[in-house]
mmCIF file of C-alpha atoms in Angstrom:
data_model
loop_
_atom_site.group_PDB
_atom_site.id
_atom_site.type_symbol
_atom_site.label_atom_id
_atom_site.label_comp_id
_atom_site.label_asym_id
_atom_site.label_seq_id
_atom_site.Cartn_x
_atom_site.Cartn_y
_atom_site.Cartn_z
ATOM 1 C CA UNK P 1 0.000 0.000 0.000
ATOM 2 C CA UNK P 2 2.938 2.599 1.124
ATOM 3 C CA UNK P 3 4.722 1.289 -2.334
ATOM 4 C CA UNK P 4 1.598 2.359 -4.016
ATOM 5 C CA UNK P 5 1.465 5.957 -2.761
ATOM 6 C CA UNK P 6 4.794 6.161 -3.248
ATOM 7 C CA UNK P 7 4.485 5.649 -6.985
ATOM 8 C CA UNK P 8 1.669 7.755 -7.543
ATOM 9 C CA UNK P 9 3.136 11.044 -5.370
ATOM 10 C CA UNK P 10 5.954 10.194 -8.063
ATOM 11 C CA UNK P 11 3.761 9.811 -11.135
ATOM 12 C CA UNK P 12 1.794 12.968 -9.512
ATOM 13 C CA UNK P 13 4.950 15.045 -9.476
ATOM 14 C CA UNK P 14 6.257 14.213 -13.029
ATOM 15 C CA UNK P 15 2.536 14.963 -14.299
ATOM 16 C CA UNK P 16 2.925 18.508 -12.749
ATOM 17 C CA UNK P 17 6.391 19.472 -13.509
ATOM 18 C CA UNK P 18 5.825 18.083 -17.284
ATOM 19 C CA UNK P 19 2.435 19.675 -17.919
ATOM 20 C CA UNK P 20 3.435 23.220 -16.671
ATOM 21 C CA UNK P 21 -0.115 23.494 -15.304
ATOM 22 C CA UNK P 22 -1.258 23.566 -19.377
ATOM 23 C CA UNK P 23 -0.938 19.596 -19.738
ATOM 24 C CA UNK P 24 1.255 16.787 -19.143
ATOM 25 C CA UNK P 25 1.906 15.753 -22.665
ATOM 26 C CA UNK P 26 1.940 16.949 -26.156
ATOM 27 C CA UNK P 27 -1.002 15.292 -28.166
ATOM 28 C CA UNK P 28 0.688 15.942 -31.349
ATOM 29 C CA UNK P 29 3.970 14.155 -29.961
ATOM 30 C CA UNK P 30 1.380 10.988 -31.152
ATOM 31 C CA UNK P 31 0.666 11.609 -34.462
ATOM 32 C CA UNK P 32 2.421 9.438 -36.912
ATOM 33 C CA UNK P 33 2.461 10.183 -41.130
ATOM 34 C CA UNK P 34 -0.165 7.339 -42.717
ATOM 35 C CA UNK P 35 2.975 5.566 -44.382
ATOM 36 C CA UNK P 36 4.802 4.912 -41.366
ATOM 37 C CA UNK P 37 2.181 3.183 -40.080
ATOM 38 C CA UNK P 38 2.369 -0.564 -39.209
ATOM 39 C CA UNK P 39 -1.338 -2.088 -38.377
ATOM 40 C CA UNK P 40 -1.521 -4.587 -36.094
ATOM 41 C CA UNK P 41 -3.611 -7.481 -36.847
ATOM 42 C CA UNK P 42 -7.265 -5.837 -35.162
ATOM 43 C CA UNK P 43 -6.861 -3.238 -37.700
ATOM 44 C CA UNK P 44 -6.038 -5.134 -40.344
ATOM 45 C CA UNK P 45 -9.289 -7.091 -40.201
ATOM 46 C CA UNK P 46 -11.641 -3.626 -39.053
ATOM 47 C CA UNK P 47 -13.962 -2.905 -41.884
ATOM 48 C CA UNK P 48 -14.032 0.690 -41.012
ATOM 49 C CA UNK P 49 -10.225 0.805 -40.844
ATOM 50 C CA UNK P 50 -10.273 -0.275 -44.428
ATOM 51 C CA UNK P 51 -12.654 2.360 -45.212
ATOM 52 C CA UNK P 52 -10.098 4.741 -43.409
ATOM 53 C CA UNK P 53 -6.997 3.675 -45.169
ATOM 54 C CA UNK P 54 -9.034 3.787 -48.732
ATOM 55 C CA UNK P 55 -10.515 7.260 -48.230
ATOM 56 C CA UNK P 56 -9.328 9.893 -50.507
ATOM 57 C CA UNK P 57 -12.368 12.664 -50.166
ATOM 58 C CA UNK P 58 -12.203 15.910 -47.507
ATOM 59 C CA UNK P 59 -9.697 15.090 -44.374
ATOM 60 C CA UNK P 60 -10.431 12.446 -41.401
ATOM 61 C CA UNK P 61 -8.473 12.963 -38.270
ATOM 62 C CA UNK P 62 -8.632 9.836 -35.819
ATOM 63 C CA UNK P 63 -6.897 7.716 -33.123
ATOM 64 C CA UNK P 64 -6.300 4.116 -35.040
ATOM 65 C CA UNK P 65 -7.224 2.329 -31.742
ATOM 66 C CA UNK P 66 -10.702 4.075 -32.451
ATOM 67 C CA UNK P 67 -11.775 0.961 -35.553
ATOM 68 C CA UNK P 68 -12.257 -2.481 -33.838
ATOM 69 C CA UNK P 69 -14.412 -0.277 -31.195
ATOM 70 C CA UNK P 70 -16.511 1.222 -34.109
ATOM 71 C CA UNK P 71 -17.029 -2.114 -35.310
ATOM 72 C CA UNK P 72 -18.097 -3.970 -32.342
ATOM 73 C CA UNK P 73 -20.966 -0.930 -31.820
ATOM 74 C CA UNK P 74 -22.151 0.389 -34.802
ATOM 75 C CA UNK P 75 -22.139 -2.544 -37.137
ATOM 76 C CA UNK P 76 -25.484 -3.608 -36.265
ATOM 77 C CA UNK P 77 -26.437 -0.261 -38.385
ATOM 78 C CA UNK P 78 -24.777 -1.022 -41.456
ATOM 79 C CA UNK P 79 -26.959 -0.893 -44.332
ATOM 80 C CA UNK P 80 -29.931 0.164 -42.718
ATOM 81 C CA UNK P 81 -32.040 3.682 -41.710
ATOM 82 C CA UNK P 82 -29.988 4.003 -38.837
ATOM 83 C CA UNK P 83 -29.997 7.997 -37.609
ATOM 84 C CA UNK P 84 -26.625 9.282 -36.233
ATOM 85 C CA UNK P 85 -25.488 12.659 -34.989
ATOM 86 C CA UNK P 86 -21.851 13.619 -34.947
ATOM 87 C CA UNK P 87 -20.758 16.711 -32.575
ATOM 88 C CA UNK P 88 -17.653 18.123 -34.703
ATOM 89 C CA UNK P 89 -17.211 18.195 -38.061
ATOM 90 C CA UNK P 90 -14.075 19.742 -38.363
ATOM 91 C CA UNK P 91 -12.949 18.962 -42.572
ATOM 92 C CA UNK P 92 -15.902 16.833 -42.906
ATOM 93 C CA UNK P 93 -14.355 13.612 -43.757
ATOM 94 C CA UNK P 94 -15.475 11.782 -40.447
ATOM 95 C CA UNK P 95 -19.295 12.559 -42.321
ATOM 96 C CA UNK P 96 -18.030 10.641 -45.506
ATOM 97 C CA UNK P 97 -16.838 7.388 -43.759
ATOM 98 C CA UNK P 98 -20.123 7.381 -42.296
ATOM 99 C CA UNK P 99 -22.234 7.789 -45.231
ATOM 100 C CA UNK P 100 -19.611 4.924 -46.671
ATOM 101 C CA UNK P 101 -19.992 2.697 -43.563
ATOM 102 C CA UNK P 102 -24.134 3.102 -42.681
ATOM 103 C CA UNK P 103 -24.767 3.210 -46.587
ATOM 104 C CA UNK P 104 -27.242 4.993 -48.304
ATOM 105 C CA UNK P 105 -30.040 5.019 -46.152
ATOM 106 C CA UNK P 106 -28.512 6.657 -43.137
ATOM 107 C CA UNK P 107 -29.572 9.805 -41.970
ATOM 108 C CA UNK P 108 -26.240 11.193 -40.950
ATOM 109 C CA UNK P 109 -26.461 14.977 -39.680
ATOM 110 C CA UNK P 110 -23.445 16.775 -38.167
ATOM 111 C CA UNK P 111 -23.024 19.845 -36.197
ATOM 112 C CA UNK P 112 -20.145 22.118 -35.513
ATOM 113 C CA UNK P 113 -19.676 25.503 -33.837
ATOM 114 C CA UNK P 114 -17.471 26.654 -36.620
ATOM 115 C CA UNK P 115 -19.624 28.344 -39.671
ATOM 116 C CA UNK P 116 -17.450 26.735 -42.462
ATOM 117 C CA UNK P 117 -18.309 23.621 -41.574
ATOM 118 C CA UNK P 118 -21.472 23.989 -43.393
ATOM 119 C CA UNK P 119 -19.882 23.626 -46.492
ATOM 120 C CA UNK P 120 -18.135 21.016 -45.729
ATOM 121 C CA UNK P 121 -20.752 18.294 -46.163
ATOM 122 C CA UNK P 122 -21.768 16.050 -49.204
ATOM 123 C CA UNK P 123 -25.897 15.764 -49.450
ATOM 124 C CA UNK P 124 -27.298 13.360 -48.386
ATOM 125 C CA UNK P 125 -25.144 14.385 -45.403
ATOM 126 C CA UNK P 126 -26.113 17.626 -43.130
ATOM 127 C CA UNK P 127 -24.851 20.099 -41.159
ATOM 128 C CA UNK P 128 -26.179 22.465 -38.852
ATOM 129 C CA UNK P 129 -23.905 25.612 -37.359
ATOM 130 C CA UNK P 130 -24.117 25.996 -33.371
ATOM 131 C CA UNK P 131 -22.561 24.529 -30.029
ATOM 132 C CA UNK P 132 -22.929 21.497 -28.987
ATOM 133 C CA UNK P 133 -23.615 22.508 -25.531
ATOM 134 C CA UNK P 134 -26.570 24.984 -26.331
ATOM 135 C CA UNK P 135 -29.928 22.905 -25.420
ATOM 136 C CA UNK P 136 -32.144 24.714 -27.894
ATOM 137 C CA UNK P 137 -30.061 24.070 -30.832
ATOM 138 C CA UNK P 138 -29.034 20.412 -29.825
ATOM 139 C CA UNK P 139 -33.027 19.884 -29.265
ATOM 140 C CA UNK P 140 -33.828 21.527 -32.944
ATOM 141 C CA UNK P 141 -31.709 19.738 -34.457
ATOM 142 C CA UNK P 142 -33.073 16.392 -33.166
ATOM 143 C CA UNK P 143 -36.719 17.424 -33.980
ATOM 144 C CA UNK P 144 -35.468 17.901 -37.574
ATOM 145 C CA UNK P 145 -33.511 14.661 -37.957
ATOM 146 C CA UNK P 146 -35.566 12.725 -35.326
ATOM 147 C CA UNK P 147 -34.513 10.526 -32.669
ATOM 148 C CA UNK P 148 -30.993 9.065 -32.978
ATOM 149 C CA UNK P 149 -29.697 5.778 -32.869
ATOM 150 C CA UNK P 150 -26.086 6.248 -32.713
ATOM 151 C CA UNK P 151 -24.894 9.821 -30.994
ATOM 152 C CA UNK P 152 -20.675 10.444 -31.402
ATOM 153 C CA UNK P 153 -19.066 13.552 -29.755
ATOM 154 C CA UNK P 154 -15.973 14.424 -30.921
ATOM 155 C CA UNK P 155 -16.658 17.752 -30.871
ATOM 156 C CA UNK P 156 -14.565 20.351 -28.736
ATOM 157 C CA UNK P 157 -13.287 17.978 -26.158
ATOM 158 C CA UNK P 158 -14.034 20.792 -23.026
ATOM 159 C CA UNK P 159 -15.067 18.909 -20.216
ATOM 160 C CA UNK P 160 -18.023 20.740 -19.781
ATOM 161 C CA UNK P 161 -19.696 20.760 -23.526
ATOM 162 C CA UNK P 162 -19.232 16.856 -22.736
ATOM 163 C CA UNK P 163 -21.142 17.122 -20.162
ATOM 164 C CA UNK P 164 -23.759 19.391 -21.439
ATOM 165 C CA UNK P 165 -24.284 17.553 -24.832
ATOM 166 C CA UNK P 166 -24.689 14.441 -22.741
ATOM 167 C CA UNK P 167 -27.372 15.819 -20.077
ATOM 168 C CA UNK P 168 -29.264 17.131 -23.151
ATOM 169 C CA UNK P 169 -28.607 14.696 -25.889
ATOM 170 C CA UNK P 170 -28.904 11.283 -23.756
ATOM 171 C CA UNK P 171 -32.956 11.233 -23.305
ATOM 172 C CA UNK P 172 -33.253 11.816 -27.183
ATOM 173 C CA UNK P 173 -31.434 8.541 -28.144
ATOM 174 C CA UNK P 174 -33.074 6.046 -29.210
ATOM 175 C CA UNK P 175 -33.795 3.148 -26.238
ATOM 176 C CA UNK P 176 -31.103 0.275 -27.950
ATOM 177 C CA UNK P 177 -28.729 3.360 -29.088
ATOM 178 C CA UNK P 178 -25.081 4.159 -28.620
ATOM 179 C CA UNK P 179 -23.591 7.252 -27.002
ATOM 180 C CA UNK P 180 -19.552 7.583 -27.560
ATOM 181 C CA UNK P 181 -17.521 10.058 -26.438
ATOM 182 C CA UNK P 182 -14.351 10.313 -28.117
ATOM 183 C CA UNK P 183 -10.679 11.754 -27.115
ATOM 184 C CA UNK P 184 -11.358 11.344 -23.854
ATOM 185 C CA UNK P 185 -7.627 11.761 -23.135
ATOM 186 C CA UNK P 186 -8.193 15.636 -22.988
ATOM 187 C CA UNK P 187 -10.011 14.673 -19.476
ATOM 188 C CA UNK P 188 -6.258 14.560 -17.996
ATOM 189 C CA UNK P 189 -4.874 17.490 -19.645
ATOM 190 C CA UNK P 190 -5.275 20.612 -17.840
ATOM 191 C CA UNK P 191 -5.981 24.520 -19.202
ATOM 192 C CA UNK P 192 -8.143 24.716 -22.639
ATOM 193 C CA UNK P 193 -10.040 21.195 -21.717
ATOM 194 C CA UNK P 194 -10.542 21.916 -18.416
ATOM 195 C CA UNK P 195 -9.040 18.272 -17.488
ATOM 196 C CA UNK P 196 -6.576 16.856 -14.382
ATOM 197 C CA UNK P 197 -6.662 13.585 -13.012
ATOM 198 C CA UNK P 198 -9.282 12.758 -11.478
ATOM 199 C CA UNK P 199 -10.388 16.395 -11.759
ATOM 200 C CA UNK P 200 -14.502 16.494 -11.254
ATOM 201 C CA UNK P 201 -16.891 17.252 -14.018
ATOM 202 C CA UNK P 202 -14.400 15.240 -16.884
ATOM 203 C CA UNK P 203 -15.719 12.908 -19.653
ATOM 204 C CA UNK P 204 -13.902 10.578 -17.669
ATOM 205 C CA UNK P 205 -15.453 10.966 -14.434
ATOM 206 C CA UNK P 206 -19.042 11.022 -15.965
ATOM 207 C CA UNK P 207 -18.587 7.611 -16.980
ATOM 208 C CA UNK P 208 -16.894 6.910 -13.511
ATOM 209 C CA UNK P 209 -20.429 8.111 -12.201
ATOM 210 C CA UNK P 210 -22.484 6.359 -14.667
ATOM 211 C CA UNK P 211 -20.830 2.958 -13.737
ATOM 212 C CA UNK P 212 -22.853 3.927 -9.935
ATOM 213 C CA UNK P 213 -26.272 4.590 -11.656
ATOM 214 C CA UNK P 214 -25.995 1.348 -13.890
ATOM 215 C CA UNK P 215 -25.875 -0.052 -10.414
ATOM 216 C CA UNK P 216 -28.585 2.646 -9.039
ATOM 217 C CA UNK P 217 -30.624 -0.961 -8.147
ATOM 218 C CA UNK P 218 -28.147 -1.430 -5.479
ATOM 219 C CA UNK P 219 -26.906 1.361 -3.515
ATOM 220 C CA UNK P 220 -29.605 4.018 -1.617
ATOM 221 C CA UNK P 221 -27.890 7.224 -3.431
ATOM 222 C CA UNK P 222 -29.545 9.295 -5.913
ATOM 223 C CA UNK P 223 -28.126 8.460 -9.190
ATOM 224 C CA UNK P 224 -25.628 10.973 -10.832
ATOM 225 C CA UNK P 225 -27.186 11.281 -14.502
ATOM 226 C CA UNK P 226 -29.252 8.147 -15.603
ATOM 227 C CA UNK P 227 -31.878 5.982 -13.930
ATOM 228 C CA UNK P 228 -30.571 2.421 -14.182
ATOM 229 C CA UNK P 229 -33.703 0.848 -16.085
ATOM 230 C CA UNK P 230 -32.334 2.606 -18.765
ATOM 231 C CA UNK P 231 -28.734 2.077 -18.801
ATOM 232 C CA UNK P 232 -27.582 -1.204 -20.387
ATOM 233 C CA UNK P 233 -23.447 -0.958 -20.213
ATOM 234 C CA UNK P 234 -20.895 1.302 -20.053
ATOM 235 C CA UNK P 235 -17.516 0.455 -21.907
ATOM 236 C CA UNK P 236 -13.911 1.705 -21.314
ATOM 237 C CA UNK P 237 -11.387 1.802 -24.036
ATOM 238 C CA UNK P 238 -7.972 3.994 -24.478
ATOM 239 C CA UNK P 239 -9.756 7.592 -24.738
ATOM 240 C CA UNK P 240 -12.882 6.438 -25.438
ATOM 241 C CA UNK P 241 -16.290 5.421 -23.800
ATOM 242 C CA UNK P 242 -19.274 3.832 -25.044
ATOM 243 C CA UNK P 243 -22.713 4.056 -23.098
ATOM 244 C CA UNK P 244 -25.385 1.498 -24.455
ATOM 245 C CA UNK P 245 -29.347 2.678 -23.717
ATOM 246 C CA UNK P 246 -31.746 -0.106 -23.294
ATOM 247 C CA UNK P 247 -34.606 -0.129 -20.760
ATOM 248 C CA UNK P 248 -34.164 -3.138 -18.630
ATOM 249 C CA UNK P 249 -36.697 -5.052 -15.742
ATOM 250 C CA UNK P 250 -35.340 -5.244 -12.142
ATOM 251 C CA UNK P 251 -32.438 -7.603 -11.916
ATOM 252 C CA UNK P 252 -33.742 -10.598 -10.210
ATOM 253 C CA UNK P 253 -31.741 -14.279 -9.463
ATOM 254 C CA UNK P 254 -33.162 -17.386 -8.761
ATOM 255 C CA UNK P 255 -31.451 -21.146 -7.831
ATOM 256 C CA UNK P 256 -32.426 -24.333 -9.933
ATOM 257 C CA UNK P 257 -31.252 -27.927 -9.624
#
């Protein structure tokens, strides 16, 4: 236990005196050039890292970790009339993969903060202009598109847009829908994200919290952000977390034999 402590005072101090109180690592000390790249088996076989690697149309910026999670989530909505709303739409290539991936009868909308962005978008893709953490334009927007299925944020990666898009956005999915929150390695970098470890308020800790109310059934607190009949699973991966909606019974256990 001392040993512990002692390793995390030292990881504490090397966050601190690295970060300069503006973050404890360089994101773009990551990136990599496409050619350099060596894929590791997972990504070899990830449908949407193939789409990916064979896209030539308007600029896609992602973490290659991101495809076999894609791919265990959303390919129940492949070729279907799946809805999805993307937070950030930055060049607008994220928009194509997903018009390549859902197919043709997707309604894929996308929003952005940044005006160009609205130009950046191939019909029958759309884009709508405001911030994600404004409830009346998050709310118009879903009564034009309807009720999505799948709901991606990888919009400005401040801790508290996450949060806002999520208290707003959450009771318009669809009951069986997805909610992922990318890049949520910004949650530990401090200054423009408004991250720290274990700082309250992060993407991170949200899903911390959520993990209590998908056990609401068991402990007398009230839960943080979501009733637990209606919270199926939440998922962990490197910067990313998936929340699964489904309405669920009481848990109940019986003996047989």
């Amino acid at each position: 236990m001392i040993r512990n402590l002692w390793h995390r005072a030292i990881r504490k101090a090397k966050y601190a005196s690295s970060s300069g109180e503006e973050g404890a690592f360089s994101i773009d000390s990551f990136f990599i050039d496409v050619g350099d790249y060596k894929p590791t088996s997972g990504i070899k076989k990830s449908p949407t890292a193939k789409l990916f690697f064979d896209h030539s149309g308007r600029v896609i910026h992602k973490w290659l970790q991101y495809f076999p999670v894609y791919d265990r989530y959303l390919a129940p909505y492949k070729n279907g009339n799946a809805a999805m709303l993307e937070i950030g739409v930055s060049e607008g290539g994220s928009l194509e993969l997903w018009r390549k991936y859902l197919g043709a009868h997707a309604r894929i909308f996308g929003i952005d903060i940044n005006p160009e962005c609205a130009n950046r978008v191939t019909p029958p893709n759309e884009v709508r202009i405001g911030s994600q953490a404004d409830p009346i334009f998050l709310k118009s927007v879903i009564k034009e598109m309807g009720p999505p299925d799948i709901i991606l944020d990888d919009g400005s990666h401040i801790a508290q847009h996450q949060l806002a898009s999520f208290n707003i956005l959450w009771s318009e999915l669809k009951d069986g829908g997805v909610y992922i929150i990318e890049d949520t390695h910004t949650a530990y970098v401090p200054g423009e994200f408004e991250g720290g470890y274990r700082r309250a308020n992060t993407a991170i800790e949200l899903g911390k919290d959520l993990v209590d109310d998908l056990h609401g059934w068991y402990h007398p607190f009230e839960n943080n952000f979501v009733q637990a009949d209606h919270l199926n699973a939440v998922h962990f991966y490197d910067s990313m977390i998936v929340i699964e909606k489904q309405h669920s019974q009481r848990p109940t256990h019986t003996k047989i034999g």
